[in-house]
Coordinates of C-alpha atoms and ligand atoms in Angstrom, one line a residue:
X1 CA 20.6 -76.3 194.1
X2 CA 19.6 -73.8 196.7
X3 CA 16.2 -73.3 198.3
X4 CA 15.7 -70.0 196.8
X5 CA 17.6 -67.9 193.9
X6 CA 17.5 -64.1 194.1
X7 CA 18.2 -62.9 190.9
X8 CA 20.3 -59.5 190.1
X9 CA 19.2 -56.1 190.3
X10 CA 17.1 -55.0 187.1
X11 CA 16.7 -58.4 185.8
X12 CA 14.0 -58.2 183.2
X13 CA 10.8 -60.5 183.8
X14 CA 8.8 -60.5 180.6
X15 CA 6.3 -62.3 178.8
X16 CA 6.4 -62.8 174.5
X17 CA 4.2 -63.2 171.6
X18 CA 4.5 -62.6 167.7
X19 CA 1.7 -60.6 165.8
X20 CA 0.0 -63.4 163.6
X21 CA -0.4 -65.4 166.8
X22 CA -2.2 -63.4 169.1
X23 CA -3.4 -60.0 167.0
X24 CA -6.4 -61.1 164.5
X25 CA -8.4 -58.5 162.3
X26 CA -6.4 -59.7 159.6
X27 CA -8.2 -57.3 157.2
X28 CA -8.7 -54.4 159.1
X29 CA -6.3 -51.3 159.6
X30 CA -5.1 -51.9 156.0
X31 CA -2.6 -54.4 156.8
X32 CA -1.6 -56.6 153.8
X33 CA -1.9 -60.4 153.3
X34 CA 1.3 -61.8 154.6
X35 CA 2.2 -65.7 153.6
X36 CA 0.8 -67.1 157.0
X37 CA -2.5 -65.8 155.8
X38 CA -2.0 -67.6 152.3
X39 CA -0.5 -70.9 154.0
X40 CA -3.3 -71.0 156.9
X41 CA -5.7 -70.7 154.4
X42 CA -4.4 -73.2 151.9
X43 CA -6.5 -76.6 153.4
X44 CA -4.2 -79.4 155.0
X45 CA -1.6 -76.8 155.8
X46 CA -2.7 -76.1 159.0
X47 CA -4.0 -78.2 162.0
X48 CA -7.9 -78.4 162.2
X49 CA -8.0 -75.5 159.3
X50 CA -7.2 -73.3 161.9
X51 CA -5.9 -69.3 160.9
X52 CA -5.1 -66.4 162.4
X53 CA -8.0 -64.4 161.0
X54 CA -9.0 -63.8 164.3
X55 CA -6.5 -65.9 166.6
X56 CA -6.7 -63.8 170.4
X57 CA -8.1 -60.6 168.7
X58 CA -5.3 -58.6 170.6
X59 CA -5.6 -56.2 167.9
X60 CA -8.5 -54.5 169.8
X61 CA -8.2 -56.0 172.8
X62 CA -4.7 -55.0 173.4
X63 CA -5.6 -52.1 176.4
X64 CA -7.2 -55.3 178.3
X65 CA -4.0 -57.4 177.7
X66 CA -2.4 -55.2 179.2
X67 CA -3.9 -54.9 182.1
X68 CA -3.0 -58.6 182.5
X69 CA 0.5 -58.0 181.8
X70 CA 0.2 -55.3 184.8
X71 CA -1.3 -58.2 187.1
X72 CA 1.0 -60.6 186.4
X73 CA 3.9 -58.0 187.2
X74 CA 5.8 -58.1 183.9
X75 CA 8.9 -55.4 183.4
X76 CA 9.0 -56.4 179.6
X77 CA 6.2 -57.2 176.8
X78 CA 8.5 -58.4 174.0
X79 CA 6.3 -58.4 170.7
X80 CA 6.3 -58.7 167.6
X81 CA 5.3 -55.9 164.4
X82 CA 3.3 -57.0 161.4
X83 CA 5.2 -56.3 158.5
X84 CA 1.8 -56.2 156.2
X85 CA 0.6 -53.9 158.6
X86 CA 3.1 -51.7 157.8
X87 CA 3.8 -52.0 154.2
X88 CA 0.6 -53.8 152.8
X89 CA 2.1 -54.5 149.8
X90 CA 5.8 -54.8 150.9
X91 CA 7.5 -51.5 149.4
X92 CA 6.3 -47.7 148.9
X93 CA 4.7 -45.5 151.6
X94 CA 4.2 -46.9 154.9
X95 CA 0.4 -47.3 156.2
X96 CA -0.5 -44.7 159.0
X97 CA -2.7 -46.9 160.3
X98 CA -0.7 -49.7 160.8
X99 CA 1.7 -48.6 162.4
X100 CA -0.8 -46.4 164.9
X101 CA -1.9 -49.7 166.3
X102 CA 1.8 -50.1 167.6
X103 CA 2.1 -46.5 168.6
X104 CA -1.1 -47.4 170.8
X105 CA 0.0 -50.5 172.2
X106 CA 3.4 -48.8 173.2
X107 CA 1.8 -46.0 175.2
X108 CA -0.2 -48.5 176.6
X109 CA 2.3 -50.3 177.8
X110 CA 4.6 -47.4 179.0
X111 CA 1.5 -46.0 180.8
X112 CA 1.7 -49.6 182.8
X113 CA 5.4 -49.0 183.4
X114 CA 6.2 -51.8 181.0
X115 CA 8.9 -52.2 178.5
X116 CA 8.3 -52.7 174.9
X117 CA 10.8 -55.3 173.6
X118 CA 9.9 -55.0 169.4
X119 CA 10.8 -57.6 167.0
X120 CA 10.9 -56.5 163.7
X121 CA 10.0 -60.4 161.8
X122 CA 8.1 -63.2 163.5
X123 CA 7.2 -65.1 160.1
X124 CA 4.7 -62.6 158.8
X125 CA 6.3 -61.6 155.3
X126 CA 4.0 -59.7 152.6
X127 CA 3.0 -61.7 150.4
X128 CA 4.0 -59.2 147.4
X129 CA 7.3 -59.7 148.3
X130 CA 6.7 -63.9 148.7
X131 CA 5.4 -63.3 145.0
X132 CA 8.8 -61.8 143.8
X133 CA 10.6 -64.7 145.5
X134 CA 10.2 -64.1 148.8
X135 CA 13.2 -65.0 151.1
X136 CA 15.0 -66.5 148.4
X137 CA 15.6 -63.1 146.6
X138 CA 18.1 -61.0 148.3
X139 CA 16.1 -57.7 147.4
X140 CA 13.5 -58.7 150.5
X141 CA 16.8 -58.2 152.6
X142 CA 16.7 -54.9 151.2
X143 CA 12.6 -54.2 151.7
X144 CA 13.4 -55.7 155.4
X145 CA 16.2 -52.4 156.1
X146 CA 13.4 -50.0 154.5
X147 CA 10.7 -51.5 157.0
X148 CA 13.0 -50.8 160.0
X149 CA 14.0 -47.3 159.1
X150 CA 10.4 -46.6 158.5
X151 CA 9.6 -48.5 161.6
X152 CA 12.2 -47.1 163.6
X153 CA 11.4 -43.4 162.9
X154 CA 8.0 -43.9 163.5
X155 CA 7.8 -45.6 166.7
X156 CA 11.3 -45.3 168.0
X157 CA 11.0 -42.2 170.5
X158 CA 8.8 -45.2 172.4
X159 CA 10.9 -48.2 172.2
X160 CA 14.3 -48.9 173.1
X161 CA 14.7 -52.2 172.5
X162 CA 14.5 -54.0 169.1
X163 CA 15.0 -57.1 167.4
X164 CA 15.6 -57.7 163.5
X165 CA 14.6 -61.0 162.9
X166 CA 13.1 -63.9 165.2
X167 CA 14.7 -67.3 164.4
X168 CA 16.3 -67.3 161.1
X169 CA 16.5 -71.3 161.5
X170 CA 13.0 -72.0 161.8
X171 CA 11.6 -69.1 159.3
X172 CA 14.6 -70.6 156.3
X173 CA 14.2 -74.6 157.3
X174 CA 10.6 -75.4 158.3
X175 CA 9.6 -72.9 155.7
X176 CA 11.5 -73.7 152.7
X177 CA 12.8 -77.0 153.5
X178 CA 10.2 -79.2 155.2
X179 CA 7.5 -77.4 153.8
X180 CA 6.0 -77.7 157.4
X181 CA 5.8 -73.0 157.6
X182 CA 4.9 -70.2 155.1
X183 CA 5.5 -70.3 152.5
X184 CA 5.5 -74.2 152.5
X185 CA 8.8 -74.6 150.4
X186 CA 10.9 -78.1 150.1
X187 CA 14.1 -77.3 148.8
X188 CA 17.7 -77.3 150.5
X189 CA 19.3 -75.0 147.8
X190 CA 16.3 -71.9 148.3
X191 CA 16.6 -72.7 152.0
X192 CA 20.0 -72.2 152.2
X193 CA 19.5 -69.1 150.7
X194 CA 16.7 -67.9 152.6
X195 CA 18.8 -68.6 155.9
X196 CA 21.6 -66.5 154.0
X197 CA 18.7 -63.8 153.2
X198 CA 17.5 -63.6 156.3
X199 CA 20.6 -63.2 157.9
X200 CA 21.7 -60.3 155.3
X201 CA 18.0 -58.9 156.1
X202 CA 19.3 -58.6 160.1
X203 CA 22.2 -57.0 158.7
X204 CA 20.7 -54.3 156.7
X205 CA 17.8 -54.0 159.9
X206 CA 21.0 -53.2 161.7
X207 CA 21.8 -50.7 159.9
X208 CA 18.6 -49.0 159.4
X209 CA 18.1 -49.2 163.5
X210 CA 21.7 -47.9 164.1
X211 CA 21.1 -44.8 161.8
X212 CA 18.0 -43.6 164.3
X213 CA 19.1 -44.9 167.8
X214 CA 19.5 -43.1 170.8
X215 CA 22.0 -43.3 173.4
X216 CA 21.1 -45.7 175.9
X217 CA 18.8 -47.9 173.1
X218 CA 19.6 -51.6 172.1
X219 CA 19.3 -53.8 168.6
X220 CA 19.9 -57.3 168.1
X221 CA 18.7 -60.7 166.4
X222 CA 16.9 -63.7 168.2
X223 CA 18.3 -67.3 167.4
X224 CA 17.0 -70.4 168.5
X225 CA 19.0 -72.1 169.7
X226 CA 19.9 -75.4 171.4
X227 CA 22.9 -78.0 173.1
X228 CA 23.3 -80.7 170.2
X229 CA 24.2 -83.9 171.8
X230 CA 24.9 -87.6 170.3
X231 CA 22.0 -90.2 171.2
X232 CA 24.7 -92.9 171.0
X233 CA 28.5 -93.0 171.6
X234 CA 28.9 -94.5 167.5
X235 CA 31.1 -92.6 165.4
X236 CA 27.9 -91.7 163.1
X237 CA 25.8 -90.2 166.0
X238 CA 28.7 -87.9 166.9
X239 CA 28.9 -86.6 163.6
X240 CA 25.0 -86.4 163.0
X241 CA 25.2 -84.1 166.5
X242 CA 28.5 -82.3 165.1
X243 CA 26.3 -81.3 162.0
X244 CA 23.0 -80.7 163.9
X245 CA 25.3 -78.0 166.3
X246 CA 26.5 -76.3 162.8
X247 CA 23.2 -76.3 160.7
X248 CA 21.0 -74.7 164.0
X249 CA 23.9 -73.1 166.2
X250 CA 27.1 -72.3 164.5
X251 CA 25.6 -71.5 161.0
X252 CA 24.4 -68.5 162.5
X253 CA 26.6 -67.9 165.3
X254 CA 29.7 -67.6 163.5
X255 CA 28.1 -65.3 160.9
X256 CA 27.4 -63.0 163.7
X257 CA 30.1 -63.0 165.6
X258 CA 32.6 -64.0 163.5
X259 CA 31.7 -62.9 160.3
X260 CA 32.1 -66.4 158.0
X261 CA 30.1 -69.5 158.1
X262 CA 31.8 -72.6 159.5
X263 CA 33.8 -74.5 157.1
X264 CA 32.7 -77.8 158.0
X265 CA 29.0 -77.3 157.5
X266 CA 30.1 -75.4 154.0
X267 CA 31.1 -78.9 153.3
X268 CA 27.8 -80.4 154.6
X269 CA 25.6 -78.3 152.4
X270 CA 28.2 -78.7 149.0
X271 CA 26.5 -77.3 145.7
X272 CA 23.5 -76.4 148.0
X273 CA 25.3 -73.6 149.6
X274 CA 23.9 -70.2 148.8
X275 CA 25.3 -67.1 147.1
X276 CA 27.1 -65.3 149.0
X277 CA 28.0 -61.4 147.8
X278 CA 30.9 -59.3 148.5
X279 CA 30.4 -57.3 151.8
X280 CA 27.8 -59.5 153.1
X281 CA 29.6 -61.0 155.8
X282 CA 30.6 -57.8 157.0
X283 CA 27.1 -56.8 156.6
X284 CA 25.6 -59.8 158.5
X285 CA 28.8 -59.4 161.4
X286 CA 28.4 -55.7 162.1
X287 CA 28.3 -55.0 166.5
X288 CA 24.9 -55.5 168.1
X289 CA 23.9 -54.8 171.5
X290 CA 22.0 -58.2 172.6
X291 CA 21.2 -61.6 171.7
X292 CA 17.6 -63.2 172.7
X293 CA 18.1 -66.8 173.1
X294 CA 14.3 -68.9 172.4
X295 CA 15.4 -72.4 174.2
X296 CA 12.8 -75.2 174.3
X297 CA 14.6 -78.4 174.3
X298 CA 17.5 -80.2 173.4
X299 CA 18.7 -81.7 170.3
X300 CA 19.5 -85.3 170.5
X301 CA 20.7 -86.9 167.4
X302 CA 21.1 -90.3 166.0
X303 CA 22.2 -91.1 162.7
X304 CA 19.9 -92.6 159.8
X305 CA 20.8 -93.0 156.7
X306 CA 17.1 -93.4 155.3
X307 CA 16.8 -89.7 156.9
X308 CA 16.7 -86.5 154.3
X309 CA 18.2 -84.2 153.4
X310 CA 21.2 -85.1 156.0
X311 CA 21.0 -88.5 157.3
X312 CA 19.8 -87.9 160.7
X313 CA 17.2 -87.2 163.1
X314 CA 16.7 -85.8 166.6
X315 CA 15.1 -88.8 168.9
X316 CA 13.6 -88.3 172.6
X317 CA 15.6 -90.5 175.3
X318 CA 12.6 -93.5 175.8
X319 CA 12.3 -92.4 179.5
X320 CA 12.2 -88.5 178.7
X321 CA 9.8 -86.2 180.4
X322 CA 8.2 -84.4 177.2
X323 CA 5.6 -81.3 176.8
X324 CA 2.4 -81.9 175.0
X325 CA 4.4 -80.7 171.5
X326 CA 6.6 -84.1 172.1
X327 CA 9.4 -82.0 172.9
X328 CA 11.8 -83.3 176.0
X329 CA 11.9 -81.3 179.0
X330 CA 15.2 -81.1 179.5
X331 CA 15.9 -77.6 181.4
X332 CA 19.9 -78.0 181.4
X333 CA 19.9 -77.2 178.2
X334 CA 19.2 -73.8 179.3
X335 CA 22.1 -73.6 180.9
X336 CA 24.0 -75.0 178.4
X337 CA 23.3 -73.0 175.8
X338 CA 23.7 -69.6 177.6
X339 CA 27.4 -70.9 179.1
X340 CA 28.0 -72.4 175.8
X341 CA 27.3 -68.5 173.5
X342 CA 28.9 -66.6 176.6
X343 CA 32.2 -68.5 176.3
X344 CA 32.6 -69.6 172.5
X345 CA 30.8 -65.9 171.2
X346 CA 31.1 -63.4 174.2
X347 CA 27.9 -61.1 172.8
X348 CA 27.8 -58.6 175.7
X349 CA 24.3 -58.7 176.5
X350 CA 22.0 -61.8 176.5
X351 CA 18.0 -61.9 176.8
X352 CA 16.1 -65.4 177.2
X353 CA 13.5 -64.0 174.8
X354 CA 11.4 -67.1 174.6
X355 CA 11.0 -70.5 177.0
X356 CA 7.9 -72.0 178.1
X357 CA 5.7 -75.4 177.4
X358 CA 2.5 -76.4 176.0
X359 CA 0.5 -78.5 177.7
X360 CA -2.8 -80.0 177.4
X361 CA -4.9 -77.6 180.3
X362 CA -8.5 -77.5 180.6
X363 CA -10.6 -75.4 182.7
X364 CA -11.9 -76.2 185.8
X365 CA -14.5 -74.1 187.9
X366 CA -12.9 -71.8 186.3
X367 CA -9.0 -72.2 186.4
X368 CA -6.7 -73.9 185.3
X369 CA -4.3 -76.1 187.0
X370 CA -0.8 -76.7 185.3
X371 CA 1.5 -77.4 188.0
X372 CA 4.1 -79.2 184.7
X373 CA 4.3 -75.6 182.8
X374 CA 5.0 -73.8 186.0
X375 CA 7.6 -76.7 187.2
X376 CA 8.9 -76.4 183.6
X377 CA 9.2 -72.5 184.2
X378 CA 11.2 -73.5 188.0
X379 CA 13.2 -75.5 186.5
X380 CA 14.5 -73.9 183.6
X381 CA 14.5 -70.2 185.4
X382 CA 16.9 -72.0 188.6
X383 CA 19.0 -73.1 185.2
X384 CA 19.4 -70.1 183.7
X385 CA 20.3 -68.4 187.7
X386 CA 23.3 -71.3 187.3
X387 CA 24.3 -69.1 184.2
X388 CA 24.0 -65.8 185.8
X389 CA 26.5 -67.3 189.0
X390 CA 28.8 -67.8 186.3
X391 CA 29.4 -65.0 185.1
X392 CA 27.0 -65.0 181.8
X393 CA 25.1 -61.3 180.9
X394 CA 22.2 -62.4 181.1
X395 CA 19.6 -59.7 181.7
X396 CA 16.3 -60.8 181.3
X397 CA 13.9 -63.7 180.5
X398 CA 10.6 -63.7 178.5
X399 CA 8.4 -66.4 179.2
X400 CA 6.7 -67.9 175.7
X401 CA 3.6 -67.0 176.1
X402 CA 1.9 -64.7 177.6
X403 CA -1.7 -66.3 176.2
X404 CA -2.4 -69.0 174.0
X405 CA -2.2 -68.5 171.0
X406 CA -2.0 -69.8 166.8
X407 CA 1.2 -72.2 167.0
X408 CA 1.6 -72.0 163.3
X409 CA 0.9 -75.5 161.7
X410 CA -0.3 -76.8 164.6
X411 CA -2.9 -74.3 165.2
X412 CA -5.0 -73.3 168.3
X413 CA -4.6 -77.0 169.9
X414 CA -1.1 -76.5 171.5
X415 CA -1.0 -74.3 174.0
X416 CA 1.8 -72.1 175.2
X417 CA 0.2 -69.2 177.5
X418 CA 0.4 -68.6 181.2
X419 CA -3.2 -67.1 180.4
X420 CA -5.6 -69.2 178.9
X421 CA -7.5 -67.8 175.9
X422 CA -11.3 -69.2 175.6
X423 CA -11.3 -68.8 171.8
X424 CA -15.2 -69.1 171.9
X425 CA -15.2 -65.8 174.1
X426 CA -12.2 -64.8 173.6
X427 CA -12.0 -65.3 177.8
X428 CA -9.0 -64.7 179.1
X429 CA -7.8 -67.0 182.6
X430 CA -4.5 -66.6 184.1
X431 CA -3.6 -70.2 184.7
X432 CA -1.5 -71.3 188.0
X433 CA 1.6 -70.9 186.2
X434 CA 1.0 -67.2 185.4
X435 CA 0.0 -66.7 189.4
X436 CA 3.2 -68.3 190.1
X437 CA 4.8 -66.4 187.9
X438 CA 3.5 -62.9 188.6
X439 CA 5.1 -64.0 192.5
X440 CA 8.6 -64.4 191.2
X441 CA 8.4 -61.1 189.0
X442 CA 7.1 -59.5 191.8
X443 CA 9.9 -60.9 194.1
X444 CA 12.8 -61.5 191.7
X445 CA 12.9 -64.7 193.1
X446 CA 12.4 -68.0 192.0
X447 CA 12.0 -71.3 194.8
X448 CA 13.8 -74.8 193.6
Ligands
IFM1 O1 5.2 -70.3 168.9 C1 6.6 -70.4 168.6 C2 7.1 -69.0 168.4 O2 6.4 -68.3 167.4 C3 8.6 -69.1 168.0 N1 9.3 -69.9 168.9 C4 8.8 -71.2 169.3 C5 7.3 -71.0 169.7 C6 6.8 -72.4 170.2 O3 6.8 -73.3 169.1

């Protein structure tokens, strides 16, 4: 590895969030009740009873958060719209108000010379449309295309970059099969579904976007995504990581680019796989422009037979560095991944739209001092320059997050930000990591 990595003309430095997270003022602007408000507020759901009633109060605090983008030198805000904001009640005429907010936070950020990057789901669906069987009804897919069009023509003469849904894996399995996400589901047939929902709801956002884009604009999904790798060399590990890569990668991948799910994990999920309509393949596999790639860490996977619903489990090597979520630092993975979906799936375009650590930081006179997020940053960043050499399109990175914020079940005790967010005061500190990091955007360079 080199001493220092210029990276190419243009490359994107960004930071990310999602709306429930970060915004607040749940009951203001007449947005909706979405199923994170039910879940959070359901007791035991939620670490330490947190919600997102209030969460960073972005909502009206967004002018000042921007300014701290500004100082921190970010090209791209990558954020995410409140569906309930938008359609309170999941269908009919869109709310004026909601979607002013957004129409205020993008001529924010355009008056700071910094590019909105909208995702249309982060999690947040009505909870009208959870009560007529949320993602395991294929009608939401069609609620989800009327929310882009009406997203779209509202807001698009300001953005020019959009996302349909943000990790279809996370939002179908943690929600409906380990009951761990809104709407707390734990059932491998409506999961199945909901991942086949969700990915027919990209398709129709697709096709909503398309029908209003301009020249020049780009639309795409954001998978998580990860390498899948045996923990042993035993025949059963190699198929436990063989299944793990098609139930979080290829599921989804082939869809997109190849317009069928893999055979083999057909045959995994047996009488649990979903219905599948005529035309939704070719719905689901229609061109887009970009793929955001959220990497974290790697999955390593043993098999276990005690282990439901598929008889294995993802294990941290004993000796493993690991971020304060128990997750594995392991930032060639990064690399992996992005050499991996340039060579099997050739999508032309490629954003890292999420990557970043918690860690336990506390404030000190005043600052705080996380020297293992901002090596975790180094690290992964020089990984993901490996990629570029190589000849992937990558274009960008967003760094997950830009302030602490309401990690879903586990509340406001992990911590993801390169600004630190006083919850009390609703302070806001840039840590060292975000100092660090506002030197490579401003620099486009990163030091191994
Ligand atoms: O906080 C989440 C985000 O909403 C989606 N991707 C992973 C992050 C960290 O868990």
């Amino acid at each position: 590895m080199t001493d220092s990595v210029t990276f190419p003309e243009h490359f994107v430095w960004g930071a990310a969030t999602a709306a429930y997270q970060i915004e607040g003022a749940v009951r203001e602007g007449g947005r909706g009740i979405s199923i994170w408000d039910t879940f959070s507020h359901t007791p035991g759901k939620v670490a330490n009873g947190d919600d997102g009633d209030v969460a960073c109060d972005h909502y009206h605090r967004y002018s000042d958060d921007v300014a701290l983008m500004r100082e921190l030198g970010l090209g791209g805000y990558r954020f995410s719209i409140a569906w309930p904001r938008v359609f309170p009640t999941g269908s009919g005429r869109p709310n004026a108000e909601g979607l002013d907010f957004y129409r205020r936070l993008i001529d924010e950020l355009h008056a700071a010379d910094i590019t909105p990057y909208v995702t249309l789901y982060h999690w947040d669906l009505p909870q009208a449309l959870q009560d007529q069987g949320g993602w395991g009804n294929r009608d939401t897919a069609l609620r989800f295309g009327e929310y882009a069009h009406a997203v779209i023509s509202a807001l698009g003469s300001g953005v020019q970059h959009w996302f349909t849904i943000n990790e279809p894996w996370v939002a179908a399995f943690l929600g409906h099969l380990m009951g761990l996400h809104a709407p707390g589901a734990r059932d491998l047939p409506l999961a199945l579904q909901a991942a086949h929902n969700l990915m027919l709801a990209h398709g129709q956002g697709m096709s909503a976007l398309r029908s209003e884009m301009r020249p020049g604009d780009e639309a795409g999904i954001v998978l998580n995504l990860a390498p899948v790798q045996p923990a042993g060399d035993s025949n059963a590990d190699l198929e436990a990581a063989a299944g793990g890569d098609g139930i979080m990668n290829r599921w989804f991948l082939d869809a997109l680019y190849r317009g069928h799910y893999p055979d083999d994990v057909a045959r995994l999920y047996g009488d649990a796989m979903p219905e599948i309509a005529p035309g939704d393949m070719e719905l689901i596999s229609q061109p887009t422009d970009v793929l955001g790639i959220n990497y974290y860490f790697r999955w390593l996977m043993a098999h276990d037979p005690e282990a439901q619903p598929f008889q294995a489990r993802l294990v941290v090597p004993p000796s493993a560095p690991v971020t304060a979520m128990g997750w594995e630092v392991y930032p060639e993975g990064l690399y992996q991944v992005l050499t991996r979906v340039h060579a099997d799936y050739g999508p032309s375009r490629i954003l890292v739209t999420e990557n970043g650590a918690a860690y336990e930081d506390v404030v000190e006179d005043g600052q705080v001092d996380d020297p293992d997020r901002e090596a975790y940053l180094r690290e992964h960043l020089l990984q993901a320059y490996r990629a570029i050499e190589e000849g992937v399109p990558l274009g960008g990175y967003f760094v997950w997050s830009l302030l602490d914020n309401f990690e879903w079940s586990l509340g406001y005790g992990k911590r993801f930000g390169v600004i630190y967010v006083d919850y009390a005061t609703q302070e806001r500190i840039v840590k060292r990591s975000g100092h660090w990091y506002a030197q490579v955007t401003r620099e486009n360079r990163v030091t191994g």
